[in-house]
Amino acid sequence: MSWQTYVDEHLMCEIEGNHLTSSAIIGHDATVWAQSNNFPQFKPEEIAAIMADFAEPGTLAPTGLHLGGVKYMVIQGEPGAVIRGKKGSGGVTVKKTSQALLIGIYDEPMTPGQCNMIVERLGDYLVDQGL
C-alpha cells in the first residue's frame, strides 16, 4: 500500500460524519511521504522542533507547536509518542513512529478525541508493523 493511500483512506477517513481538515505522513528528516491536498506548507525547522520535543518532552510547551506558520498551544500528550496541540476550535495531533510523523489537523465539528483516535490508531498500527 502506498503512503498516499494511508493518508487518503485512513487519515482522511470519515468518523461519525467528520473528517480531518488535513493530514500528512512526514519522515523524521522533514521529507513528505504523503499528504492531503490542503496540508499546510511547513518549514523544516518546525518538524525539527517537533522531533526535539519527542526527544526531550516539554520543549515545545513554552513556545507552542508551529506548523505551516500556525501556532498551536501544546496540551497533554504521551511523552515521546504523541504531541497534541489546540488552536481555537481546532487543533493538531502528531504521532511518532520509528521512521515517520503522522500529523492530523482538525477543526469543529470534529472533536480532539476523534482526531486523536484517527491519527494514533494508524500510528500504533505502523509501529506494530515496524515502521
PDB file of C-alpha atoms in Angstrom:
ATOM      1  CA  MET A   1       0.000   0.000   0.000  1.00  0.00           C
ATOM      2  CA  SER A   2       1.356   3.439  -0.877  1.00  0.00           C
ATOM      3  CA  TRP A   3       1.843   6.128   1.761  1.00  0.00           C
ATOM      4  CA  GLN A   4      -0.665   8.281  -0.112  1.00  0.00           C
ATOM      5  CA  THR A   5      -3.275   5.538   0.365  1.00  0.00           C
ATOM      6  CA  TYR A   6      -2.664   5.639   4.128  1.00  0.00           C
ATOM      7  CA  VAL A   7      -3.352   9.390   4.074  1.00  0.00           C
ATOM      8  CA  ASP A   8      -6.365   9.212   1.738  1.00  0.00           C
ATOM      9  CA  GLU A   9      -8.088   6.159   3.214  1.00  0.00           C
ATOM     10  CA  HIS A  10      -7.002   6.098   6.855  1.00  0.00           C
ATOM     11  CA  LEU A  11      -6.127   9.616   7.995  1.00  0.00           C
ATOM     12  CA  MET A  12      -8.758  11.406   5.872  1.00  0.00           C
ATOM     13  CA  CYS A  13     -11.442   8.811   6.676  1.00  0.00           C
ATOM     14  CA  GLU A  14     -14.887   9.710   7.974  1.00  0.00           C
ATOM     15  CA  ILE A  15     -15.540   9.290  11.681  1.00  0.00           C
ATOM     16  CA  GLU A  16     -19.068   9.949  12.935  1.00  0.00           C
ATOM     17  CA  GLY A  17     -19.674  12.182   9.928  1.00  0.00           C
ATOM     18  CA  ASN A  18     -16.486  14.232  10.425  1.00  0.00           C
ATOM     19  CA  HIS A  19     -13.134  14.372   8.629  1.00  0.00           C
ATOM     20  CA  LEU A  20      -9.719  15.815   9.432  1.00  0.00           C
ATOM     21  CA  THR A  21      -9.077  19.186   7.781  1.00  0.00           C
ATOM     22  CA  SER A  22      -5.714  17.919   6.522  1.00  0.00           C
ATOM     23  CA  SER A  23      -3.109  15.274   7.270  1.00  0.00           C
ATOM     24  CA  ALA A  24       0.354  14.068   6.315  1.00  0.00           C
ATOM     25  CA  ILE A  25       2.981  11.402   6.879  1.00  0.00           C
ATOM     26  CA  ILE A  26       6.376  13.052   7.168  1.00  0.00           C
ATOM     27  CA  GLY A  27       9.771  11.432   7.689  1.00  0.00           C
ATOM     28  CA  HIS A  28      11.824  12.328  10.761  1.00  0.00           C
ATOM     29  CA  ASP A  29      14.054  14.335   8.373  1.00  0.00           C
ATOM     30  CA  ALA A  30      11.052  16.522   7.309  1.00  0.00           C
ATOM     31  CA  THR A  31      10.612  14.848   3.905  1.00  0.00           C
ATOM     32  CA  VAL A  32       6.971  14.451   2.922  1.00  0.00           C
ATOM     33  CA  TRP A  33       5.999  10.823   2.339  1.00  0.00           C
ATOM     34  CA  ALA A  34       2.354  11.667   1.591  1.00  0.00           C
ATOM     35  CA  GLN A  35      -0.096  14.452   2.397  1.00  0.00           C
ATOM     36  CA  SER A  36      -3.640  15.613   1.781  1.00  0.00           C
ATOM     37  CA  ASN A  37      -4.163  18.331  -0.819  1.00  0.00           C
ATOM     38  CA  ASN A  38      -4.589  21.145   1.687  1.00  0.00           C
ATOM     39  CA  PHE A  39      -1.852  20.240   4.185  1.00  0.00           C
ATOM     40  CA  PRO A  40      -0.020  23.448   5.157  1.00  0.00           C
ATOM     41  CA  GLN A  41       3.390  24.232   3.691  1.00  0.00           C
ATOM     42  CA  PHE A  42       5.616  23.724   6.735  1.00  0.00           C
ATOM     43  CA  LYS A  43       9.209  24.692   7.379  1.00  0.00           C
ATOM     44  CA  PRO A  44      11.856  22.015   8.101  1.00  0.00           C
ATOM     45  CA  GLU A  45      12.672  23.778  11.383  1.00  0.00           C
ATOM     46  CA  GLU A  46       9.051  23.271  12.521  1.00  0.00           C
ATOM     47  CA  ILE A  47       9.489  19.499  12.084  1.00  0.00           C
ATOM     48  CA  ALA A  48      12.913  19.698  13.801  1.00  0.00           C
ATOM     49  CA  ALA A  49      11.248  21.397  16.807  1.00  0.00           C
ATOM     50  CA  ILE A  50       8.605  18.643  16.947  1.00  0.00           C
ATOM     51  CA  MET A  51      11.332  15.977  16.798  1.00  0.00           C
ATOM     52  CA  ALA A  52      13.220  17.788  19.590  1.00  0.00           C
ATOM     53  CA  ASP A  53      10.105  17.663  21.770  1.00  0.00           C
ATOM     54  CA  PHE A  54       9.786  13.917  21.200  1.00  0.00           C
ATOM     55  CA  ALA A  55      13.436  13.530  22.257  1.00  0.00           C
ATOM     56  CA  GLU A  56      13.033  15.865  25.246  1.00  0.00           C
ATOM     57  CA  PRO A  57       9.324  16.200  26.125  1.00  0.00           C
ATOM     58  CA  GLY A  58       8.222  19.655  27.233  1.00  0.00           C
ATOM     59  CA  THR A  59      10.477  21.738  24.969  1.00  0.00           C
ATOM     60  CA  LEU A  60       7.525  22.924  22.831  1.00  0.00           C
ATOM     61  CA  ALA A  61       5.295  23.892  25.766  1.00  0.00           C
ATOM     62  CA  PRO A  62       6.774  27.407  26.296  1.00  0.00           C
ATOM     63  CA  THR A  63       6.806  28.368  22.596  1.00  0.00           C
ATOM     64  CA  GLY A  64       3.939  26.324  21.185  1.00  0.00           C
ATOM     65  CA  LEU A  65       3.902  23.890  18.294  1.00  0.00           C
ATOM     66  CA  HIS A  66       4.253  25.650  14.939  1.00  0.00           C
ATOM     67  CA  LEU A  67       3.127  24.048  11.689  1.00  0.00           C
ATOM     68  CA  GLY A  68       2.827  25.966   8.457  1.00  0.00           C
ATOM     69  CA  GLY A  69       3.266  29.187  10.407  1.00  0.00           C
ATOM     70  CA  VAL A  70       0.252  28.406  12.625  1.00  0.00           C
ATOM     71  CA  LYS A  71       0.913  28.285  16.366  1.00  0.00           C
ATOM     72  CA  TYR A  72      -0.831  25.638  18.453  1.00  0.00           C
ATOM     73  CA  MET A  73      -0.862  25.607  22.252  1.00  0.00           C
ATOM     74  CA  VAL A  74       0.637  22.292  23.382  1.00  0.00           C
ATOM     75  CA  ILE A  75      -1.757  20.275  25.520  1.00  0.00           C
ATOM     76  CA  GLN A  76      -1.463  16.828  27.109  1.00  0.00           C
ATOM     77  CA  GLY A  77       0.151  14.102  25.068  1.00  0.00           C
ATOM     78  CA  GLU A  78       2.214  10.994  25.608  1.00  0.00           C
ATOM     79  CA  PRO A  79       5.889  11.874  26.157  1.00  0.00           C
ATOM     80  CA  GLY A  80       7.993  10.534  23.305  1.00  0.00           C
ATOM     81  CA  ALA A  81       4.957   9.217  21.386  1.00  0.00           C
ATOM     82  CA  VAL A  82       2.182  11.813  20.881  1.00  0.00           C
ATOM     83  CA  ILE A  83       2.037  15.615  20.885  1.00  0.00           C
ATOM     84  CA  ARG A  84      -1.350  17.337  20.866  1.00  0.00           C
ATOM     85  CA  GLY A  85      -1.995  20.988  20.134  1.00  0.00           C
ATOM     86  CA  LYS A  86      -5.012  23.284  20.273  1.00  0.00           C
ATOM     87  CA  LYS A  87      -5.877  26.491  18.444  1.00  0.00           C
ATOM     88  CA  GLY A  88      -9.333  27.985  18.735  1.00  0.00           C
ATOM     89  CA  SER A  89     -11.964  25.424  17.735  1.00  0.00           C
ATOM     90  CA  GLY A  90      -9.388  23.122  16.148  1.00  0.00           C
ATOM     91  CA  GLY A  91      -6.050  21.540  16.754  1.00  0.00           C
ATOM     92  CA  VAL A  92      -3.412  19.034  15.749  1.00  0.00           C
ATOM     93  CA  THR A  93      -2.283  15.545  16.754  1.00  0.00           C
ATOM     94  CA  VAL A  94       1.242  14.321  15.968  1.00  0.00           C
ATOM     95  CA  LYS A  95       2.065  10.625  16.433  1.00  0.00           C
ATOM     96  CA  LYS A  96       5.689   9.477  16.165  1.00  0.00           C
ATOM     97  CA  THR A  97       6.609   6.079  14.736  1.00  0.00           C
ATOM     98  CA  SER A  98      10.141   4.729  14.382  1.00  0.00           C
ATOM     99  CA  GLN A  99      10.508   6.348  10.931  1.00  0.00           C
ATOM    100  CA  ALA A 100       7.800   8.985  10.493  1.00  0.00           C
ATOM    101  CA  LEU A 101       5.428  11.526  11.991  1.00  0.00           C
ATOM    102  CA  LEU A 102       1.700  11.187  11.362  1.00  0.00           C
ATOM    103  CA  ILE A 103       0.036  14.579  11.564  1.00  0.00           C
ATOM    104  CA  GLY A 104      -3.693  15.253  11.640  1.00  0.00           C
ATOM    105  CA  ILE A 105      -5.195  18.758  11.713  1.00  0.00           C
ATOM    106  CA  TYR A 106      -8.857  19.224  12.601  1.00  0.00           C
ATOM    107  CA  ASP A 107     -11.493  21.868  13.124  1.00  0.00           C
ATOM    108  CA  GLU A 108     -15.001  21.732  14.561  1.00  0.00           C
ATOM    109  CA  PRO A 109     -17.265  19.838  14.386  1.00  0.00           C
ATOM    110  CA  MET A 110     -14.554  17.150  14.712  1.00  0.00           C
ATOM    111  CA  THR A 111     -13.537  16.709  18.346  1.00  0.00           C
ATOM    112  CA  PRO A 112      -9.976  16.412  19.685  1.00  0.00           C
ATOM    113  CA  GLY A 113     -10.747  12.828  20.695  1.00  0.00           C
ATOM    114  CA  GLN A 114     -11.820  11.892  17.163  1.00  0.00           C
ATOM    115  CA  CYS A 115      -8.619  13.377  15.708  1.00  0.00           C
ATOM    116  CA  ASN A 116      -6.514  11.580  18.324  1.00  0.00           C
ATOM    117  CA  MET A 117      -8.233   8.274  17.568  1.00  0.00           C
ATOM    118  CA  ILE A 118      -7.679   8.521  13.784  1.00  0.00           C
ATOM    119  CA  VAL A 119      -4.011   9.578  13.975  1.00  0.00           C
ATOM    120  CA  GLU A 120      -2.979   7.401  16.904  1.00  0.00           C
ATOM    121  CA  ARG A 121      -4.770   4.273  15.653  1.00  0.00           C
ATOM    122  CA  LEU A 122      -2.883   4.378  12.337  1.00  0.00           C
ATOM    123  CA  GLY A 123       0.345   5.298  14.150  1.00  0.00           C
ATOM    124  CA  ASP A 124       0.003   2.338  16.514  1.00  0.00           C
ATOM    125  CA  TYR A 125      -0.621   0.050  13.535  1.00  0.00           C
ATOM    126  CA  LEU A 126       2.515   1.308  11.758  1.00  0.00           C
ATOM    127  CA  VAL A 127       4.572   0.939  14.951  1.00  0.00           C
ATOM    128  CA  ASP A 128       3.318  -2.681  15.203  1.00  0.00           C
ATOM    129  CA  GLN A 129       4.458  -3.191  11.578  1.00  0.00           C
ATOM    130  CA  GLY A 130       7.974  -1.986  12.485  1.00  0.00           C
ATOM    131  CA  LEU A 131       7.585   1.331  10.677  1.00  0.00           C
TER     132      LEU A 131
END
